Tab-separated table of C-alpha atoms in Angstrom:
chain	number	residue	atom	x	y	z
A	17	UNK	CA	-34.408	23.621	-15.418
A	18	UNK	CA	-37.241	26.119	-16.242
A	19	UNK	CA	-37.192	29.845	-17.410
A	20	UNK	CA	-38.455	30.842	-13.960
A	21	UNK	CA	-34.958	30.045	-12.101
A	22	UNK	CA	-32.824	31.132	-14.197
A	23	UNK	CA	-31.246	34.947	-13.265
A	24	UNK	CA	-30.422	37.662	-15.255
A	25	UNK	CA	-26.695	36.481	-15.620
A	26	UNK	CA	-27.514	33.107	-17.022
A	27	UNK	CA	-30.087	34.679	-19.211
A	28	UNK	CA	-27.584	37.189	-20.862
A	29	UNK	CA	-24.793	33.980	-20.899
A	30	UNK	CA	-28.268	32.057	-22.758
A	31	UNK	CA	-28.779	34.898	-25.137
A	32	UNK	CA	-24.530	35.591	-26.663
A	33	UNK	CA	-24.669	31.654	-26.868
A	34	UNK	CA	-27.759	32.336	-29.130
A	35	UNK	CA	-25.747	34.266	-31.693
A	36	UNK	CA	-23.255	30.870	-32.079
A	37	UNK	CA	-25.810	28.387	-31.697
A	38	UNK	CA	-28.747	29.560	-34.215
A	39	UNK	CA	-26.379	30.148	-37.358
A	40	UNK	CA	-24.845	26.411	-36.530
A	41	UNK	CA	-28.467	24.880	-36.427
A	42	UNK	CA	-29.569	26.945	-39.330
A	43	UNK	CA	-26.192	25.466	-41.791
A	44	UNK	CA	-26.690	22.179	-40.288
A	45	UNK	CA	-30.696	21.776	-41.469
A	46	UNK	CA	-30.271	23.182	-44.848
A	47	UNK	CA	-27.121	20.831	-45.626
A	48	UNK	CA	-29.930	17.868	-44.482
A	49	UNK	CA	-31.456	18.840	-47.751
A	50	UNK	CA	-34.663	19.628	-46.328
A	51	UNK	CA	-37.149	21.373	-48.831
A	52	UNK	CA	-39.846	24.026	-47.753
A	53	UNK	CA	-42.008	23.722	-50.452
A	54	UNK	CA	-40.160	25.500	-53.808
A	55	UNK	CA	-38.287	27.709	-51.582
A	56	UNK	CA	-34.457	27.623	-51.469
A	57	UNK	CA	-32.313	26.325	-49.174
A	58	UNK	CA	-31.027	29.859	-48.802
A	59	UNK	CA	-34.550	30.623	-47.691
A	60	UNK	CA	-33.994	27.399	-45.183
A	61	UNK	CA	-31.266	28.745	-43.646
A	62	UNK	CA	-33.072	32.152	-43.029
A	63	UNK	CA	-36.283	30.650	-42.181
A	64	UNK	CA	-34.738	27.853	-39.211
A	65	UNK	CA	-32.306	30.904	-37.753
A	66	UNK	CA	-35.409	33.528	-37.849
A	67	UNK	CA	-37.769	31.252	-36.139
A	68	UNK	CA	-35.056	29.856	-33.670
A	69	UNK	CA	-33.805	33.742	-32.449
A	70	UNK	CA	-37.323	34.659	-32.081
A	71	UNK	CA	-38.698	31.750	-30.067
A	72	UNK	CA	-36.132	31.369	-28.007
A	73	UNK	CA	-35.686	35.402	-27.205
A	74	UNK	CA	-39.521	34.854	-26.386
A	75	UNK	CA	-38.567	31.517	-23.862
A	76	UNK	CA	-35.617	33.264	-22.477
A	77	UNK	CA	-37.439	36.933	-21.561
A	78	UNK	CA	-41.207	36.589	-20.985
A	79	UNK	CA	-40.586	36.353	-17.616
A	80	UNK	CA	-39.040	39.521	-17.254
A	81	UNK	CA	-41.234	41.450	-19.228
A	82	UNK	CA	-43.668	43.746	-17.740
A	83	UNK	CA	-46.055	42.569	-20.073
A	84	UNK	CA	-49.078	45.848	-21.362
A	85	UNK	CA	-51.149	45.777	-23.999
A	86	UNK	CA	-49.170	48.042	-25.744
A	87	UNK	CA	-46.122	45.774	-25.285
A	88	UNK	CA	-48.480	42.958	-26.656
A	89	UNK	CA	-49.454	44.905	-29.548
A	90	UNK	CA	-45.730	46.017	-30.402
A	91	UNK	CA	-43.924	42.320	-29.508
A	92	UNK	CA	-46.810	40.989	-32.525
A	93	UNK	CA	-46.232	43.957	-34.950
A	94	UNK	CA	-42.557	43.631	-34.542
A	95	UNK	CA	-42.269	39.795	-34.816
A	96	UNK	CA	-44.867	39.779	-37.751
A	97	UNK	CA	-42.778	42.719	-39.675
A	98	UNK	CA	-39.604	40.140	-39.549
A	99	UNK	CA	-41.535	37.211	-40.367
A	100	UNK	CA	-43.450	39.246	-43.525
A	101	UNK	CA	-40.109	39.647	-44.829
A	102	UNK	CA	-39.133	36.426	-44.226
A	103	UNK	CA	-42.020	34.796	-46.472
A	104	UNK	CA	-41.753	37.451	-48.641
A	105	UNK	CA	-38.216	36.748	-49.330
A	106	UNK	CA	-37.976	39.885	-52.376
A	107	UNK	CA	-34.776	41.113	-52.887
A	108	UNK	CA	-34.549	44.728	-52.504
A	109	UNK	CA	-33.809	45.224	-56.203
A	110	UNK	CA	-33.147	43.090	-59.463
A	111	UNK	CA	-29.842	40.828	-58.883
A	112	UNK	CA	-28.673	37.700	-60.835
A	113	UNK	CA	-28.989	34.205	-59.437
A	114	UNK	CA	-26.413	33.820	-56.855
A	115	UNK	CA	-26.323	37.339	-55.725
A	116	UNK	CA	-30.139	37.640	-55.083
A	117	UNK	CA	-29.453	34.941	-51.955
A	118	UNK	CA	-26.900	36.977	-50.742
A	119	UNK	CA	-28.679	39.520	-50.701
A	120	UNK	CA	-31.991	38.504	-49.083
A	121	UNK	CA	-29.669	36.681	-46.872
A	122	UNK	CA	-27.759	40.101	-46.216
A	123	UNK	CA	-31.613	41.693	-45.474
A	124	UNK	CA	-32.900	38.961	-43.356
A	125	UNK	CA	-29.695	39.831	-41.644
A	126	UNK	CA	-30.880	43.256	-40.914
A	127	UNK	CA	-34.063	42.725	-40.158
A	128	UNK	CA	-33.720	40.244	-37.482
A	129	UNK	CA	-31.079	42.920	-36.041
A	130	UNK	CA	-33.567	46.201	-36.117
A	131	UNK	CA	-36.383	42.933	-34.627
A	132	UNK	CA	-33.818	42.489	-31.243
A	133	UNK	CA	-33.579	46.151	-30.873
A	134	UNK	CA	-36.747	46.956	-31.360
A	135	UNK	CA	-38.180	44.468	-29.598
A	136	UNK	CA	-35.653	45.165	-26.686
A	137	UNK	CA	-37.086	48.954	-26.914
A	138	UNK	CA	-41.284	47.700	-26.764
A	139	UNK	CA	-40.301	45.566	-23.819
A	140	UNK	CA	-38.129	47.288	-20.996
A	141	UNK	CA	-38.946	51.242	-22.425
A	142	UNK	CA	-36.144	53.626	-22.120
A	143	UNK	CA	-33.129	53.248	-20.059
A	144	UNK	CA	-33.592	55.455	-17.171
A	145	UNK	CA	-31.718	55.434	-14.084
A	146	UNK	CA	-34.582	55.743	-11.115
A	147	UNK	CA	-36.645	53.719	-9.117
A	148	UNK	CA	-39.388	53.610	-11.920
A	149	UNK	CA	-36.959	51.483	-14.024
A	150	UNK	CA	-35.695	49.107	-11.335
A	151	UNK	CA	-39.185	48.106	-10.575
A	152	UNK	CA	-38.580	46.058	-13.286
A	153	UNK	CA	-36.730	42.170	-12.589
A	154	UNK	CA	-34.658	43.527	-16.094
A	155	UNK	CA	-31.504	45.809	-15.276
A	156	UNK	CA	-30.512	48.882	-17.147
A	157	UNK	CA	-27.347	47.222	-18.267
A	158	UNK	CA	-28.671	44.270	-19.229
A	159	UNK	CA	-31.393	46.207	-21.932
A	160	UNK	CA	-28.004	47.648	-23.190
A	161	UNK	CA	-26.266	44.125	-23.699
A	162	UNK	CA	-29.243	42.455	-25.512
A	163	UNK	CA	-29.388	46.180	-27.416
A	164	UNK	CA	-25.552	45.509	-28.283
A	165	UNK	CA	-26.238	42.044	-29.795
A	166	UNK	CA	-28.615	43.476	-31.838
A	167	UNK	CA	-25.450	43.944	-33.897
A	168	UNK	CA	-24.526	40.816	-34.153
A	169	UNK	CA	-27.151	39.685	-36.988
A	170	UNK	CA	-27.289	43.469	-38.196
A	171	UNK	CA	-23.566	44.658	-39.486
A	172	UNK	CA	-23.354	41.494	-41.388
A	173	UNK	CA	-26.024	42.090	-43.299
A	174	UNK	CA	-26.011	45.657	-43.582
A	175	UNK	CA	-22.123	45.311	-44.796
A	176	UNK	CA	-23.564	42.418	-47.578
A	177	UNK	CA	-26.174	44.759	-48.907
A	178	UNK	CA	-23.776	48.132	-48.638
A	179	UNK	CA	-21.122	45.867	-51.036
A	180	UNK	CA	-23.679	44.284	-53.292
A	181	UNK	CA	-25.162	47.916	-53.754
A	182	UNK	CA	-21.915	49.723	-54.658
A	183	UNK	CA	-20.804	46.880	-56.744
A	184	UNK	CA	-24.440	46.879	-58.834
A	185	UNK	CA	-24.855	50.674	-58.867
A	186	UNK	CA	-21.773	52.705	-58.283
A	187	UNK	CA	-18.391	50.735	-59.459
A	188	UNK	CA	-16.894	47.366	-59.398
A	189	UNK	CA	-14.108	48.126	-57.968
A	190	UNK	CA	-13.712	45.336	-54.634
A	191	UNK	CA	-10.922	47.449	-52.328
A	192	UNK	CA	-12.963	50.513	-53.260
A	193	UNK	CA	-15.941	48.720	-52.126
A	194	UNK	CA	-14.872	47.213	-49.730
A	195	UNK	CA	-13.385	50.355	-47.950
A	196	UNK	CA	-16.731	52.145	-48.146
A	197	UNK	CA	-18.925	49.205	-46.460
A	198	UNK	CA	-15.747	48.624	-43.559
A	199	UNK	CA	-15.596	52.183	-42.929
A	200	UNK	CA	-19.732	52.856	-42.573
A	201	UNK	CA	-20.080	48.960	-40.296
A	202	UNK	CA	-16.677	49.931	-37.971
A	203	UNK	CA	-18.435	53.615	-37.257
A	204	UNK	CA	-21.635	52.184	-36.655
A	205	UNK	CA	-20.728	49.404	-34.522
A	206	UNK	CA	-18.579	52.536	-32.092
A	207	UNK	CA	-21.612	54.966	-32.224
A	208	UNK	CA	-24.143	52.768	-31.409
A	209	UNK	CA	-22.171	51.396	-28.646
A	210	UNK	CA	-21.263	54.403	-27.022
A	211	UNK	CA	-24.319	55.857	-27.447
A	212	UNK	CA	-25.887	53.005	-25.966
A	213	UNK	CA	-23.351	52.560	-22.854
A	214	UNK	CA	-22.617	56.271	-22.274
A	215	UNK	CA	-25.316	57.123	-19.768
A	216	UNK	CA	-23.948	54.377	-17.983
A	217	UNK	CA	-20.495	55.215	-18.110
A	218	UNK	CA	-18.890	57.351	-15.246
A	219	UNK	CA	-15.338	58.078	-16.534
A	220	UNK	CA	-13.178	60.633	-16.640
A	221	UNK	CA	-12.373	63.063	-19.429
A	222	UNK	CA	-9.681	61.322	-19.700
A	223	UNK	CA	-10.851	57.754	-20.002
A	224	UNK	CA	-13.008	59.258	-22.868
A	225	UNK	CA	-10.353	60.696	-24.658
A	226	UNK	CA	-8.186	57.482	-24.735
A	227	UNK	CA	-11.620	55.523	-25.654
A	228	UNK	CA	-12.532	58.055	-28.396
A	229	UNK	CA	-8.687	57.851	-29.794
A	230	UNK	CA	-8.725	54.343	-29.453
A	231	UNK	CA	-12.174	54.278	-31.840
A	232	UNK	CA	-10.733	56.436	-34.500
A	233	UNK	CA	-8.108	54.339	-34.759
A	234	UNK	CA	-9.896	51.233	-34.820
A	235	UNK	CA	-12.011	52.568	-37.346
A	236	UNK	CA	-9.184	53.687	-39.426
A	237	UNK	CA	-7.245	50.188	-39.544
A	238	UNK	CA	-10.608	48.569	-40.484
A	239	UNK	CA	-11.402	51.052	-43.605
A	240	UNK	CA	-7.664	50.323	-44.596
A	241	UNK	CA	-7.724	46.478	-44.410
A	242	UNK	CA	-9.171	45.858	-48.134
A	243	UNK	CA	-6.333	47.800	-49.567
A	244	UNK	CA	-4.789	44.094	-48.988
A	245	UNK	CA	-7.229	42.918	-52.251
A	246	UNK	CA	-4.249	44.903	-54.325
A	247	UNK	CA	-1.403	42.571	-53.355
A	248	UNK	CA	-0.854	39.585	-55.446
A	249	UNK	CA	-2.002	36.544	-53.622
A	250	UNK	CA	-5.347	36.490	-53.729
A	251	UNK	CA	-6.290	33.209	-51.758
A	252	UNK	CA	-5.166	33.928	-48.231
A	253	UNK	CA	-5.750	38.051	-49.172
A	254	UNK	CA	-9.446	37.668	-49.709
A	255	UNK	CA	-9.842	35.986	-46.060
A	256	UNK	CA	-7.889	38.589	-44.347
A	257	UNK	CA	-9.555	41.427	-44.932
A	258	UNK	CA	-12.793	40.134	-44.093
A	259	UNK	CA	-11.513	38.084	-40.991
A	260	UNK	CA	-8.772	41.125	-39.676
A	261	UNK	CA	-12.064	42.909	-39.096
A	262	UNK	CA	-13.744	40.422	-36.892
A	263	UNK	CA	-10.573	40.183	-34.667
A	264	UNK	CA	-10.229	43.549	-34.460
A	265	UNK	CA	-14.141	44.290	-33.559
A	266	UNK	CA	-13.416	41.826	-30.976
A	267	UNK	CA	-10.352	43.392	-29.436
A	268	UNK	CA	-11.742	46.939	-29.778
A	269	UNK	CA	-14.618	46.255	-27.396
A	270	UNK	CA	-12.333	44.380	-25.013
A	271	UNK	CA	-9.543	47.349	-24.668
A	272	UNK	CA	-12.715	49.390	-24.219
A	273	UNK	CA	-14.366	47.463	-21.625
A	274	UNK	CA	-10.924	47.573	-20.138
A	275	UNK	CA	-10.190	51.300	-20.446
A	276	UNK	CA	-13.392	51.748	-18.920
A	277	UNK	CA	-12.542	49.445	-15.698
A	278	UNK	CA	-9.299	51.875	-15.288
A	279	UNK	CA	-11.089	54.980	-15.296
A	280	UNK	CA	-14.286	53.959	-13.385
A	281	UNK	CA	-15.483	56.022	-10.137
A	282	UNK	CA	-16.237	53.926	-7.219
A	283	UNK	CA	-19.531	51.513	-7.681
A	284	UNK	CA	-20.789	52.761	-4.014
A	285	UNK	CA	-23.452	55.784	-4.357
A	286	UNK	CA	-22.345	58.822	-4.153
A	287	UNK	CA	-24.721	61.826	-2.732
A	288	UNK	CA	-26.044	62.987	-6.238
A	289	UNK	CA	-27.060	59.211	-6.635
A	290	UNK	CA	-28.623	58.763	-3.647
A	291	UNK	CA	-30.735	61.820	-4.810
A	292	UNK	CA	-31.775	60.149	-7.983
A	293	UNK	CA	-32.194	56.676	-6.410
A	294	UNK	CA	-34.355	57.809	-3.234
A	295	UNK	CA	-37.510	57.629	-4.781
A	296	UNK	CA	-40.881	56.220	-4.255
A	297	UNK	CA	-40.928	53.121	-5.547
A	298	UNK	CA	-44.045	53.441	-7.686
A	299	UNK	CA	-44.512	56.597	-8.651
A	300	UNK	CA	-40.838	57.577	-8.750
A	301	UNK	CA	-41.721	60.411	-6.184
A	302	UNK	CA	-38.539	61.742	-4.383
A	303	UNK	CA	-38.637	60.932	-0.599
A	304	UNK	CA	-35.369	62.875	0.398
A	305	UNK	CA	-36.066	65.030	3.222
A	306	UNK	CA	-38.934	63.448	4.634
A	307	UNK	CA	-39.091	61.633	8.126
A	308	UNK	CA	-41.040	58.567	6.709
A	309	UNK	CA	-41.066	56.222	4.324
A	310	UNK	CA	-44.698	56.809	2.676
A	311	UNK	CA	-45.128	58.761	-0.702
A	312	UNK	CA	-46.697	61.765	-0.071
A	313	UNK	CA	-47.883	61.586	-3.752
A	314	UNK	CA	-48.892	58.082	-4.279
A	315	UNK	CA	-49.539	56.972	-0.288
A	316	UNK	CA	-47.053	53.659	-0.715
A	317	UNK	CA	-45.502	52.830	2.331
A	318	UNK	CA	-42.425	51.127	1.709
A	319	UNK	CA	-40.350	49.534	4.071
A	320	UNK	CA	-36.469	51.004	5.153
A	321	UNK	CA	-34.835	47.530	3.646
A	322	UNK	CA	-36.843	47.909	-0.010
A	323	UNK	CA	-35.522	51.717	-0.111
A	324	UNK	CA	-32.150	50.184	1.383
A	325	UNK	CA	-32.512	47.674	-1.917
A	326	UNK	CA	-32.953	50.396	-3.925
A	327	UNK	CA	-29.681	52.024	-3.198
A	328	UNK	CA	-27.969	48.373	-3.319
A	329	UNK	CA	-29.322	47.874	-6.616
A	330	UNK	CA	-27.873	51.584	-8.174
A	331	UNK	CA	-24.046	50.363	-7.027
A	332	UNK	CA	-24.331	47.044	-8.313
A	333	UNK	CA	-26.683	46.856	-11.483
A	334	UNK	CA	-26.095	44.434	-13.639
């Protein structure tokens, strides 16, 4: 099966399969033993998960990419800023031995995070909701998935380089630590997805309330969890409050998607989306009001069941 029949469904199911599938590859090469040049097999692990994400992120979108000179220029800039790094491989500052691969690990981490939201950004624009966007094969929701795995290489690493930082520079105290780095991942992992879902989102006051109470509090119980590093038994301690995290990541976005499902307005267009959807379908122009279908701005004549698409495509974006 090629690229060109897959839809958008089984590209998004390709691309969360990507964030299991690279780091299994990328453990499974380096335990081979196999040497690239002097480097590492740190540097091995980083260098067959970098070059997997980004060739297969190429194989699984260039299809659905509008593709401009300037999104030529900024897909090459992007991808040569990651791999830069990646060759570089300097640590950000002076470590010892071991924690200098953490580290670098903990940056290529972040880099190949800001490289799928970037890159995301350079290929399908800004999120809007009118006809200008949809003349793109890529859905608004869909930009906003790929922009929410972004996180998935990205809090890991930002987390190992927040801990390695306080523990170099500030104190070396691990709850203390550890509290600090939770605290700044859980927030950023609920602002960025709200931010990134809210234009989307038509809910209630009240549905927000309950999601923004339900945020705090997630946040909350994952700043407290490395207060467990003060009880006794250290062996099953240390793996909880890394792990309890995780879970509960997981099961906050789920209750969210959830409390969003309860509180959602009906997915058929409503007058004040018809307004923003009923436009020309190249130039965006709005054709409410007028007794044809051609653009009085543009000239495009489009036909009633493209416009009728249109409106389809606003109640049942992806």
């Amino acid at each position: 099966m090629t690229t060109g029949r897959l839809n958008l469904p089984q590209r998004l199911c390709a691309a969360l399969a990507l964030a299991w599938i690279v780091p299994g590859i990328a453990v499974t090469v380096s335990a081979t033993g196999l040497s690239l040049g002097n480097r590492d097999q740190t540097f091995v692990i980083a260098f067959t998960g970098t070059s997997l994400l980004l060739g297969a992120s190429f194989w699984l979108w260039w299809r659905l990419i509008q593709w401009t000179f300037s999104r030529v220029l900024g897909s090459a800039a992007t991808t040569a800023a990651v791999l830069a790094h990646l060759f570089l491989w300097q640590p950000l500052w002076n470590a010892g031995c071991v924690t200098v691969d953490v580290l670098r690990m903990g940056q290529c981490g972040v880099a190949t995070g800001v490289w799928v939201g970037v890159t995301a950004y350079v290929w399908w624009g800004l999120i809007e909701a009118g006809s200008q966007w949809r003349k793109s094969s890529m859905s608004a929701n869909a930009v906003r998935i790929v922009w929410g795995l972004a996180l998935v290489p990205f809090v890991p690493g930002l987390w190992t380089i927040v801990m390695l930082a306080l523990e170099q520079f500030v104190w070396r105290v691990d709850w203390v630590n550890g509290m600090i780095a939770h605290a700044l991942c859980a927030s950023l992992i609920v602002g960025w997805w709200l931010f990134v879902w809210r234009p989307a989102a038509r809910r209630t006051a009240e549905v927000w309330q309950r999601t923004l109470a339900w945020s705090a509090g997630y946040v909350a119980i994952v700043t407290l969890c490395p207060l467990l590093l003060l009880l006794n038994d250290p062996d099953w301690m240390v793996a909880l409050w890394v792990c309890v995290p995780l879970m509960l990541t997981g099961l906050w976005l789920v209750l969210t998607a959830w409390m969003w499902r309860i509180g959602e307005t009906p997915l058929t267009p409503v007058s004040a989306d018809v307004q923003e959807t009923l436009k020309c379908l190249s130039c965006g122009y709005s054709l409410i009001g007028l007794h044809e279908a051609r653009c009085p701005d543009c000239g495009r004549q489009s036909t009633l069941d493209e416009l009728f698409g249109e409106l389809l495509a606003a109640a049942r974006e992806v």
